[in-house]
Amino acid sequence: MAKSALSFVCQNCGAAFNRWQGKCESCGEWNTLAEEDTTGATSMPVSIRSKRRGRLFQLETLTGKSQEAPRLSSGMAELDRVTGGGFVRGSVLLVGGDPGIGKSTLLTQATSLMARAGHRVVYISGEEAVAQVRLRAERLGLADAPVQLAAETSVEDIVSTLSEGPVPRLIVIDSIQTMWTDTVESAPGTVTQVRASAQALIRFAKKSGATIILVGHVTKDGQIAGPRVVEHMVDAVLSFEGEGSQQFRILRAAKNRFGPTDEIGVFEMTGLGLREVSNPSELFLSERDLGSPGTAVFAGIEGTRPVLVELQALVAPTTLGTPRRAVVGWDPSRLSMVLAVLEAHCGVKLSGYDVYLNVAGGLRIQEPAADLAAAAALVSSLVNAPLPTDAVYFGEISLSGAVRPVAQTSARLKEAAKLGFSRAVLPESARAEVGGDAGLVLNTVGGLTSLVAEIAARGTPRTNREPDREASREPNRGGNRDGRDGAAVEKNTTPARFRHQDG
């Protein structure tokens, strides 16, 4: 008999250790190690395993034709955009998002649309009862959709039930953390159970050709809970993002074996569920505050789709020893770099100011083309100069202060012209790419210094020292500031750097 191999596996990150200890050395969590039998299928002696002959498989050449994987449309254009054109047969997708963000609502709408199209769709809930899922469908107006429901958590029972009759085209498991299998002895939700349950469902999807969507919980920092090996096992990882206080929702692909990973789907949460937003630029710019200093419109690219979004900046004098740098929707390191370039090459002193930067609408920007728009918004707020309301900005700023070109300039300008913008501030080297039929007035900049000088020329300084001015008008009662008696001396009549020190 082979000796049983026991190890202690962290239920938070999946790291294995030879002995028990209170703290996991991999993730730093306490009391997460559990004893597990890792022998499994390899418990047979090595002498017996080595006698097994391998299975012959066919080898192919590079000149063969690669057939396009057949796809199944979900009925939602934004969801199909993120997945790469629809669901691939036999694929497994992992969908994560914050609690209450709308994952179940999105999947309920997708399954109902596919069921109405004549496909067999199964929705298995491990967290809610069937009656609760029906209440959601009634609220969304989808109660008449022929979706097959079940409230089950046993993977073996789910696979046996789905194997009977026609193969379902789409299966939703909500959520993978509630599933458990008899092959391992561990509580549902642990690392071992999540990994084993996902493996069994993936094996069923590959054999039957059904598409399976796994819903995953997220941790406090926004990462999908459970071992990262599950993300490597599935074909696509989708993240449903958004703020609970806003109605916008962004569906983004972090991994996709059958499509792009830079596409986004935009939805709006309404009383009747999620509404697809075909033109996100109009949505993000619908509540612009025209004529306010510190706002600039950025023409960005998300995948193949141009998106116009407003960047808001606020530069205020600080009362702290270390000024604050707060940013929402953009990379904080990128903001620090732009501030350093402004101070080193443009003479903009921001060391005594708090800086706040926000991307309106809850969108997260990842491309460096937003450097120019962020710099324009920061300078506009500092010198109190509103930027032109009909202009868009895009361009990458280098550490030398030069403005570098970015990709897909024509698509950005076409989107801006479609939304009524008449001017664009862009890198100087991008004019040759656009040509003369851009439809907008192009203001090219070769360096950040020229743009800062142009904005500063229109600025009006703020009066932040009114109390000091009032104090300077009061007569000197009882003597001067330095304690000497005499007539009142007007404050700051001579610049301090030109005064002679007494004594």
Coordinates of C-alpha atoms in Angstrom, one line a residue:
M1 CA 0.0 0.0 0.0
A2 CA 1.2 3.5 -0.8
K3 CA 1.7 5.8 2.1
S4 CA -0.9 8.5 2.2
A5 CA 0.5 11.9 1.3
L6 CA -0.8 14.6 3.7
S7 CA -0.1 18.3 3.3
F8 CA -1.5 21.5 4.7
V9 CA -3.2 23.8 2.1
C10 CA -4.0 27.4 2.7
Q11 CA -7.7 28.0 2.1
N12 CA -7.1 31.6 1.0
C13 CA -4.3 31.4 -1.6
G14 CA -3.9 27.6 -2.2
A15 CA -0.2 27.4 -1.0
A16 CA 0.8 23.9 0.3
F17 CA 3.1 23.2 3.3
N18 CA 4.5 20.1 4.8
R19 CA 3.5 21.0 8.4
W20 CA 0.8 23.1 10.0
Q21 CA 1.6 26.6 11.1
G22 CA -0.6 29.5 12.3
K23 CA 0.3 32.0 9.6
C24 CA 0.5 31.3 5.8
E25 CA 3.9 32.5 4.5
S26 CA 2.5 33.1 1.1
C27 CA -0.5 35.4 1.7
G28 CA 0.1 36.3 5.3
E29 CA -3.4 35.2 6.6
W30 CA -3.8 33.5 10.0
N31 CA -5.5 30.2 10.7
T32 CA -6.1 29.3 7.1
L33 CA -4.1 26.1 6.8
A34 CA -6.2 22.9 6.6
E35 CA -4.9 19.3 6.4
E36 CA -5.7 17.6 3.1
D37 CA -4.9 14.2 1.4
T38 CA -3.1 15.0 -1.8
T39 CA -2.5 11.4 -2.8
G40 CA -5.6 11.3 -5.1
A41 CA -5.2 9.3 -8.3
T42 CA -1.4 9.0 -7.9
S43 CA -1.7 6.7 -4.9
M44 CA -0.7 3.6 -6.9
P45 CA 2.9 2.4 -6.7
V46 CA 5.4 3.9 -9.1
S47 CA 6.3 0.5 -10.5
I48 CA 2.6 0.0 -11.6
R49 CA 2.2 3.5 -13.1
S50 CA 5.4 3.2 -15.1
K51 CA 4.1 0.1 -17.0
R52 CA 1.1 2.0 -18.5
R53 CA 1.6 2.7 -22.2
G54 CA 0.7 6.2 -23.5
R55 CA -2.2 6.8 -26.0
L56 CA -1.3 7.5 -29.6
F57 CA -2.5 10.8 -31.0
Q58 CA -2.4 12.3 -34.5
L59 CA 0.2 15.0 -35.4
E60 CA -0.7 17.8 -37.8
T61 CA 1.2 20.3 -39.9
L62 CA 1.3 24.1 -39.9
T63 CA -0.3 24.3 -43.4
G64 CA -3.7 23.0 -42.3
K65 CA -6.7 25.2 -42.4
S66 CA -7.9 26.6 -39.0
Q67 CA -11.6 26.7 -38.7
E68 CA -13.2 29.6 -37.0
A69 CA -14.8 28.5 -33.7
P70 CA -18.6 28.5 -34.0
R71 CA -20.1 31.2 -31.8
L72 CA -23.5 31.6 -30.2
S73 CA -24.9 35.1 -29.8
S74 CA -26.2 36.0 -26.3
G75 CA -28.7 38.6 -27.7
M76 CA -26.9 41.4 -26.0
A77 CA -24.6 43.4 -28.3
E78 CA -22.4 44.7 -25.5
L79 CA -21.9 41.2 -24.0
D80 CA -21.0 39.8 -27.4
R81 CA -18.5 42.6 -27.9
V82 CA -16.6 41.7 -24.8
T83 CA -16.6 38.0 -25.4
G84 CA -15.4 38.5 -29.0
G85 CA -18.6 38.0 -31.0
G86 CA -20.5 35.5 -28.8
F87 CA -20.0 32.3 -26.8
V88 CA -17.8 29.6 -28.2
R89 CA -19.1 26.0 -27.8
G90 CA -17.4 24.2 -25.0
S91 CA -15.9 27.3 -23.4
V92 CA -16.0 28.2 -19.7
L93 CA -16.2 31.8 -18.6
L94 CA -15.6 33.2 -15.1
V95 CA -17.6 36.4 -14.2
G96 CA -16.6 38.4 -11.1
G97 CA -17.7 41.6 -9.6
D98 CA -18.6 43.4 -6.3
P99 CA -21.7 42.2 -4.4
G100 CA -24.8 43.9 -5.7
I101 CA -23.1 45.2 -8.9
G102 CA -25.6 43.4 -11.2
K103 CA -23.9 40.0 -12.1
S104 CA -27.1 38.0 -11.6
T105 CA -29.2 40.6 -13.3
L106 CA -26.9 40.5 -16.4
L107 CA -26.9 36.7 -16.6
T108 CA -30.6 36.5 -16.1
Q109 CA -31.2 38.9 -19.0
A110 CA -28.7 37.0 -21.2
T111 CA -30.2 33.5 -20.4
S112 CA -33.7 34.8 -21.0
L113 CA -32.8 36.2 -24.4
M114 CA -31.1 33.0 -25.5
A115 CA -34.0 30.9 -24.2
R116 CA -36.5 33.0 -26.2
A117 CA -34.3 32.4 -29.3
G118 CA -35.0 28.6 -29.0
H119 CA -31.9 27.4 -27.1
R120 CA -31.9 25.2 -24.1
V121 CA -30.6 27.3 -21.2
V122 CA -30.1 26.2 -17.6
Y123 CA -29.6 28.5 -14.6
I124 CA -28.4 26.8 -11.5
S125 CA -28.3 28.9 -8.3
G126 CA -26.4 27.9 -5.3
E127 CA -27.1 31.0 -3.3
E128 CA -30.8 31.7 -4.0
A129 CA -33.9 29.6 -4.1
V130 CA -35.9 29.1 -7.3
A131 CA -38.6 31.5 -6.0
Q132 CA -36.0 34.2 -5.6
V133 CA -34.7 33.8 -9.1
R134 CA -38.3 34.0 -10.4
L135 CA -38.9 37.2 -8.5
R136 CA -35.9 38.8 -10.2
A137 CA -37.2 37.6 -13.6
E138 CA -40.6 39.1 -12.9
R139 CA -39.1 42.4 -12.0
L140 CA -37.1 42.4 -15.2
G141 CA -40.2 41.5 -17.3
L142 CA -38.6 38.1 -18.3
A143 CA -40.9 35.7 -16.5
D144 CA -42.2 34.2 -19.7
A145 CA -38.7 33.1 -20.9
P146 CA -38.3 29.3 -21.0
V147 CA -35.2 29.2 -18.8
Q148 CA -34.8 26.0 -16.8
L149 CA -34.0 26.8 -13.1
A150 CA -32.6 24.7 -10.2
A151 CA -31.2 25.4 -6.8
E152 CA -28.4 22.8 -6.3
T153 CA -24.9 22.7 -5.0
S154 CA -23.7 19.1 -5.7
V155 CA -21.5 19.0 -8.8
E156 CA -22.2 15.3 -9.3
D157 CA -25.9 15.8 -9.3
I158 CA -25.6 18.8 -11.6
V159 CA -23.5 16.9 -14.2
S160 CA -25.9 13.9 -14.1
T161 CA -29.0 16.0 -14.6
L162 CA -27.5 18.1 -17.4
S163 CA -26.3 14.9 -19.2
E164 CA -29.9 13.8 -19.7
G165 CA -31.7 15.0 -22.8
P166 CA -30.4 17.6 -25.2
V167 CA -27.2 19.2 -24.4
P168 CA -27.8 22.8 -23.0
R169 CA -26.3 25.5 -25.0
L170 CA -25.6 27.7 -22.0
I171 CA -25.3 26.8 -18.3
V172 CA -24.9 29.4 -15.5
I173 CA -23.5 28.4 -12.2
D174 CA -24.2 31.1 -9.5
S175 CA -21.8 30.8 -7.8
I176 CA -18.7 28.5 -7.9
Q177 CA -18.0 29.2 -4.2
T178 CA -21.2 27.4 -3.2
M179 CA -20.5 24.2 -5.2
W180 CA -19.0 21.0 -3.7
T181 CA -18.0 17.6 -4.9
D182 CA -17.6 14.2 -3.3
T183 CA -14.1 13.7 -4.6
V184 CA -12.5 15.9 -1.9
E185 CA -13.2 16.2 1.8
S186 CA -13.5 19.9 2.5
A187 CA -16.1 22.5 3.2
P188 CA -17.8 24.3 0.3
G189 CA -16.0 27.6 -0.6
T190 CA -12.5 26.4 0.4
V191 CA -9.7 26.4 -2.1
T192 CA -9.8 22.6 -2.6
Q193 CA -13.6 22.5 -3.2
V194 CA -13.5 25.5 -5.6
R195 CA -10.7 23.9 -7.6
A196 CA -12.2 20.4 -7.8
S197 CA -15.7 21.7 -8.6
A198 CA -14.4 24.0 -11.4
Q199 CA -12.4 21.1 -12.8
A200 CA -15.4 18.8 -12.9
L201 CA -17.6 21.4 -14.6
I202 CA -14.9 22.3 -17.1
R203 CA -14.5 18.6 -18.0
F204 CA -18.2 18.4 -18.7
A205 CA -18.2 21.5 -20.9
K206 CA -15.3 20.2 -23.0
K207 CA -17.0 16.8 -23.5
S208 CA -20.5 18.0 -24.2
G209 CA -19.9 21.3 -26.0
A210 CA -22.0 23.3 -23.7
T211 CA -21.0 26.9 -22.6
I212 CA -20.7 27.3 -18.9
I213 CA -20.6 30.7 -17.1
L214 CA -19.2 30.5 -13.5
V215 CA -20.0 33.4 -11.2
G216 CA -17.2 34.1 -8.7
H217 CA -17.1 36.2 -5.5
V218 CA -14.5 38.9 -5.1
T219 CA -12.3 39.9 -2.2
K220 CA -11.9 43.3 -0.5
D221 CA -9.3 44.5 -3.1
G222 CA -11.5 43.5 -6.1
Q223 CA -9.8 40.3 -7.0
I224 CA -11.8 37.1 -7.7
A225 CA -11.9 35.0 -4.6
G226 CA -10.4 31.5 -4.6
P227 CA -7.2 30.1 -6.1
R228 CA -5.7 31.8 -9.1
V229 CA -5.5 28.4 -10.7
V230 CA -9.2 28.6 -11.5
E231 CA -8.6 31.7 -13.6
H232 CA -5.9 29.8 -15.5
M233 CA -8.3 26.8 -16.1
V234 CA -11.2 28.8 -17.6
D235 CA -11.2 30.3 -21.2
A236 CA -12.3 33.8 -20.3
V237 CA -12.3 36.0 -17.1
L238 CA -14.8 38.9 -17.2
S239 CA -15.0 41.6 -14.6
F240 CA -18.2 43.6 -14.0
E241 CA -17.1 47.0 -12.6
G242 CA -19.0 50.1 -11.4
E243 CA -19.8 52.2 -8.4
G244 CA -22.9 51.4 -6.5
S245 CA -23.9 55.1 -6.3
Q246 CA -23.7 55.5 -10.1
Q247 CA -25.9 53.9 -12.8
F248 CA -23.0 53.0 -15.1
R249 CA -21.6 49.5 -15.3
I250 CA -18.5 48.4 -17.3
L251 CA -17.9 44.8 -18.4
R252 CA -14.3 44.2 -19.1
A253 CA -12.4 41.0 -20.2
A254 CA -9.2 40.3 -18.2
K255 CA -8.5 37.1 -20.1
N256 CA -10.1 35.8 -23.3
R257 CA -8.8 32.9 -25.3
F258 CA -11.3 33.5 -28.1
G259 CA -11.3 37.2 -28.4
P260 CA -9.7 40.5 -27.4
T261 CA -9.0 41.6 -23.8
D262 CA -9.2 45.4 -24.4
E263 CA -12.9 45.6 -25.3
I264 CA -15.5 47.0 -22.8
G265 CA -19.2 46.7 -22.7
V266 CA -21.1 49.7 -21.2
F267 CA -24.5 49.2 -19.4
E268 CA -26.8 51.5 -17.5
M269 CA -28.6 50.2 -14.4
T270 CA -32.3 51.0 -14.6
G271 CA -35.4 49.9 -12.7
L272 CA -36.0 47.3 -15.4
G273 CA -32.5 45.9 -15.4
L274 CA -29.4 46.7 -17.4
R275 CA -29.8 48.8 -20.5
E276 CA -27.1 48.6 -23.2
V277 CA -25.3 51.8 -24.1
S278 CA -24.3 51.8 -27.7
N279 CA -22.6 55.3 -27.6
P280 CA -20.8 55.6 -24.2
S281 CA -19.4 59.0 -25.1
E282 CA -22.8 60.7 -25.0
L283 CA -23.4 59.0 -21.6
F284 CA -20.2 60.1 -20.1
L285 CA -20.5 63.7 -21.4
S286 CA -24.2 64.1 -20.7
E287 CA -23.7 66.1 -17.5
R288 CA -20.7 68.2 -18.3
D289 CA -20.2 71.4 -16.4
L290 CA -19.3 73.8 -19.3
G291 CA -17.1 76.7 -18.6
S292 CA -15.6 75.5 -15.3
P293 CA -11.8 75.6 -14.8
G294 CA -10.1 72.2 -14.4
T295 CA -12.2 70.2 -16.9
A296 CA -10.9 68.7 -20.1
V297 CA -12.4 66.2 -22.5
F298 CA -10.2 63.3 -23.3
A299 CA -10.6 61.3 -26.6
G300 CA -9.6 57.8 -25.7
I301 CA -9.8 54.3 -27.2
E302 CA -11.2 51.2 -25.4
G303 CA -10.5 48.2 -27.6
T304 CA -11.8 49.2 -31.0
R305 CA -14.3 51.7 -29.7
P306 CA -13.4 55.5 -29.3
V307 CA -14.7 56.9 -26.0
L308 CA -14.9 60.5 -25.0
V309 CA -14.8 61.2 -21.3
E310 CA -14.3 64.2 -19.0
L311 CA -11.3 64.6 -16.8
Q312 CA -11.8 66.8 -13.7
A313 CA -9.0 68.3 -11.8
L314 CA -8.8 70.5 -8.6
V315 CA -5.7 72.2 -7.4
A316 CA -6.1 73.9 -4.0
P317 CA -3.6 75.4 -1.6
T318 CA -2.7 72.9 1.1
T319 CA -2.5 73.3 4.9
L320 CA -0.6 70.1 5.4
G321 CA 3.1 69.5 5.4
T322 CA 2.8 66.9 2.7
P323 CA 0.3 67.8 -0.1
R324 CA -2.4 65.3 -1.0
R325 CA -2.4 63.5 -4.3
A326 CA -5.8 61.8 -4.9
V327 CA -6.9 60.2 -8.2
V328 CA -10.0 58.3 -9.1
G329 CA -10.2 56.3 -12.4
W330 CA -6.5 56.8 -13.5
D331 CA -3.1 55.5 -12.6
P332 CA -1.7 57.4 -9.5
S333 CA 1.9 56.8 -10.8
R334 CA 0.9 58.4 -14.1
L335 CA -0.4 61.5 -12.2
S336 CA 2.9 61.7 -10.2
M337 CA 4.9 61.7 -13.5
V338 CA 2.8 64.4 -15.1
L339 CA 3.1 66.6 -12.0
A340 CA 6.9 66.1 -12.0
V341 CA 7.1 67.1 -15.7
L342 CA 5.0 70.2 -15.1
E343 CA 7.3 71.3 -12.3
A344 CA 10.6 70.4 -13.9
H345 CA 10.1 71.6 -17.5
C346 CA 7.2 74.0 -17.4
G347 CA 7.9 75.9 -14.1
V348 CA 4.5 75.0 -12.6
K349 CA 5.1 74.8 -8.8
L350 CA 2.6 72.4 -7.3
S351 CA 4.5 71.4 -4.2
G352 CA 2.3 73.7 -2.0
Y353 CA -1.0 72.5 -3.5
D354 CA -3.3 69.5 -3.0
V355 CA -4.1 67.8 -6.3
Y356 CA -7.3 65.9 -7.0
L357 CA -8.0 64.2 -10.4
N358 CA -11.3 62.4 -11.3
V359 CA -12.5 60.6 -14.4
A360 CA -16.2 61.4 -14.7
G361 CA -18.7 58.6 -15.1
G362 CA -16.9 55.9 -13.2
L363 CA -14.7 54.8 -16.2
R364 CA -11.2 53.6 -15.5
I365 CA -8.6 54.9 -18.1
Q366 CA -5.5 52.8 -18.7
E367 CA -3.8 54.2 -21.8
P368 CA -1.1 56.9 -21.6
A369 CA -2.8 59.1 -24.1
A370 CA -4.7 60.8 -21.3
D371 CA -1.5 62.6 -20.2
L372 CA -2.2 65.7 -22.2
A373 CA -5.8 66.0 -21.1
A374 CA -4.8 65.5 -17.4
A375 CA -2.0 68.2 -17.7
A376 CA -4.4 70.7 -19.3
A377 CA -7.0 70.1 -16.6
L378 CA -4.4 70.6 -13.9
V379 CA -3.0 73.8 -15.3
S380 CA -6.5 75.1 -16.0
S381 CA -7.5 74.6 -12.3
L382 CA -4.3 76.1 -11.0
V383 CA -4.5 79.4 -13.0
N384 CA -8.3 79.5 -13.0
A385 CA -8.6 79.5 -16.8
P386 CA -11.5 77.5 -18.3
L387 CA -10.6 75.4 -21.3
P388 CA -12.5 75.7 -24.6
T389 CA -15.7 73.7 -24.4
D390 CA -15.4 72.5 -28.0
A391 CA -11.9 71.0 -27.8
V392 CA -10.7 67.5 -27.0
Y393 CA -7.2 66.6 -25.8
F394 CA -5.1 63.5 -26.2
G395 CA -1.4 62.7 -26.3
E396 CA 1.4 61.0 -24.3
I397 CA 3.8 63.1 -22.3
S398 CA 7.4 62.0 -22.1
L399 CA 9.8 62.7 -19.2
S400 CA 11.5 65.4 -21.3
G401 CA 8.3 67.3 -21.7
A402 CA 7.7 66.4 -25.3
V403 CA 4.2 65.3 -26.5
R404 CA 4.4 61.9 -28.2
P405 CA 1.9 60.6 -30.7
V406 CA -0.7 57.9 -29.9
A407 CA -2.4 55.2 -32.0
Q408 CA -5.8 55.5 -33.8
T409 CA -5.8 59.2 -34.1
S410 CA -8.4 59.2 -36.9
A411 CA -10.9 57.2 -34.9
R412 CA -10.6 59.6 -32.0
L413 CA -11.1 62.7 -34.2
K414 CA -14.1 61.1 -36.0
E415 CA -15.8 60.4 -32.6
A416 CA -15.2 64.0 -31.5
A417 CA -16.6 65.4 -34.7
K418 CA -19.7 63.2 -34.4
L419 CA -20.4 64.6 -30.9
G420 CA -20.1 68.2 -32.0
F421 CA -16.5 69.1 -31.1
S422 CA -14.8 71.5 -33.4
R423 CA -11.2 71.5 -32.1
A424 CA -8.6 69.0 -31.1
V425 CA -5.3 69.5 -29.2
L426 CA -3.0 66.6 -30.2
P427 CA 0.7 65.9 -30.8
E428 CA 2.4 67.7 -33.6
S429 CA 3.6 64.5 -35.3
A430 CA 0.0 63.2 -35.6
R431 CA -1.0 65.8 -38.3
A432 CA 0.6 63.7 -41.0
E433 CA -1.4 60.7 -40.0
V434 CA -4.7 62.5 -40.1
G435 CA -4.3 64.5 -43.3
G436 CA -6.6 67.4 -44.2
D437 CA -10.0 65.7 -43.9
A438 CA -10.2 65.5 -40.2
G439 CA -13.3 67.7 -39.9
L440 CA -11.8 69.6 -36.9
V441 CA -9.4 72.4 -36.3
L442 CA -6.2 70.8 -35.2
N443 CA -4.0 72.5 -32.7
T444 CA -0.8 70.6 -32.6
V445 CA 1.7 70.9 -29.7
G446 CA 5.3 69.6 -29.8
G447 CA 6.0 70.2 -26.2
L448 CA 4.1 70.6 -23.0
T449 CA 5.6 74.1 -22.3
S450 CA 3.7 75.7 -25.2
L451 CA 0.4 74.3 -24.0
V452 CA 1.0 75.5 -20.4
A453 CA 1.9 79.0 -21.6
E454 CA -1.3 79.2 -23.7
I455 CA -3.5 78.2 -20.8
A456 CA -1.8 80.4 -18.3
A457 CA -2.2 83.4 -20.6
R458 CA -6.0 83.2 -20.3
G459 CA -5.9 82.7 -16.5
T460 CA -7.2 85.0 -13.8
P461 CA -5.5 84.7 -10.4
R462 CA -7.6 83.8 -7.4
T463 CA -7.7 86.1 -4.4
N464 CA -6.9 83.8 -1.6
R465 CA -5.5 86.3 0.9
E466 CA -8.4 88.7 1.5
P467 CA -7.9 88.5 5.3
D468 CA -4.3 89.7 5.0
R469 CA -5.3 92.6 2.9
E470 CA -7.9 93.7 5.4
A471 CA -5.4 93.5 8.2
S472 CA -2.9 95.7 6.2
R473 CA -5.5 98.5 6.0
E474 CA -5.9 98.7 9.8
P475 CA -3.8 101.4 11.6
N476 CA -1.1 100.3 13.9
R477 CA -2.4 100.5 17.4
G478 CA 0.2 100.6 20.2
G479 CA 3.2 100.3 17.9
N480 CA 4.6 98.5 14.9
R481 CA 4.8 94.8 14.3
D482 CA 8.3 94.6 15.6
G483 CA 7.3 96.2 18.9
R484 CA 8.6 99.8 18.3
D485 CA 6.3 102.8 19.0
G486 CA 5.6 105.3 16.3
A487 CA 3.4 106.0 13.4
A488 CA 1.6 103.3 11.5
V489 CA 3.7 101.6 8.8
E490 CA 1.9 100.2 5.8
K491 CA 2.4 96.5 5.4
N492 CA 4.7 95.3 2.6
T493 CA 5.5 98.7 1.2
T494 CA 8.9 97.3 0.3
P495 CA 9.5 93.8 -0.9
A496 CA 11.1 91.7 1.8
R497 CA 14.1 90.7 -0.3
F498 CA 15.1 94.4 -0.7
R499 CA 14.8 95.4 3.0
H500 CA 17.9 96.1 5.2
Q501 CA 18.1 94.2 8.4
D502 CA 18.1 96.4 11.5
G503 CA 21.1 96.2 13.8

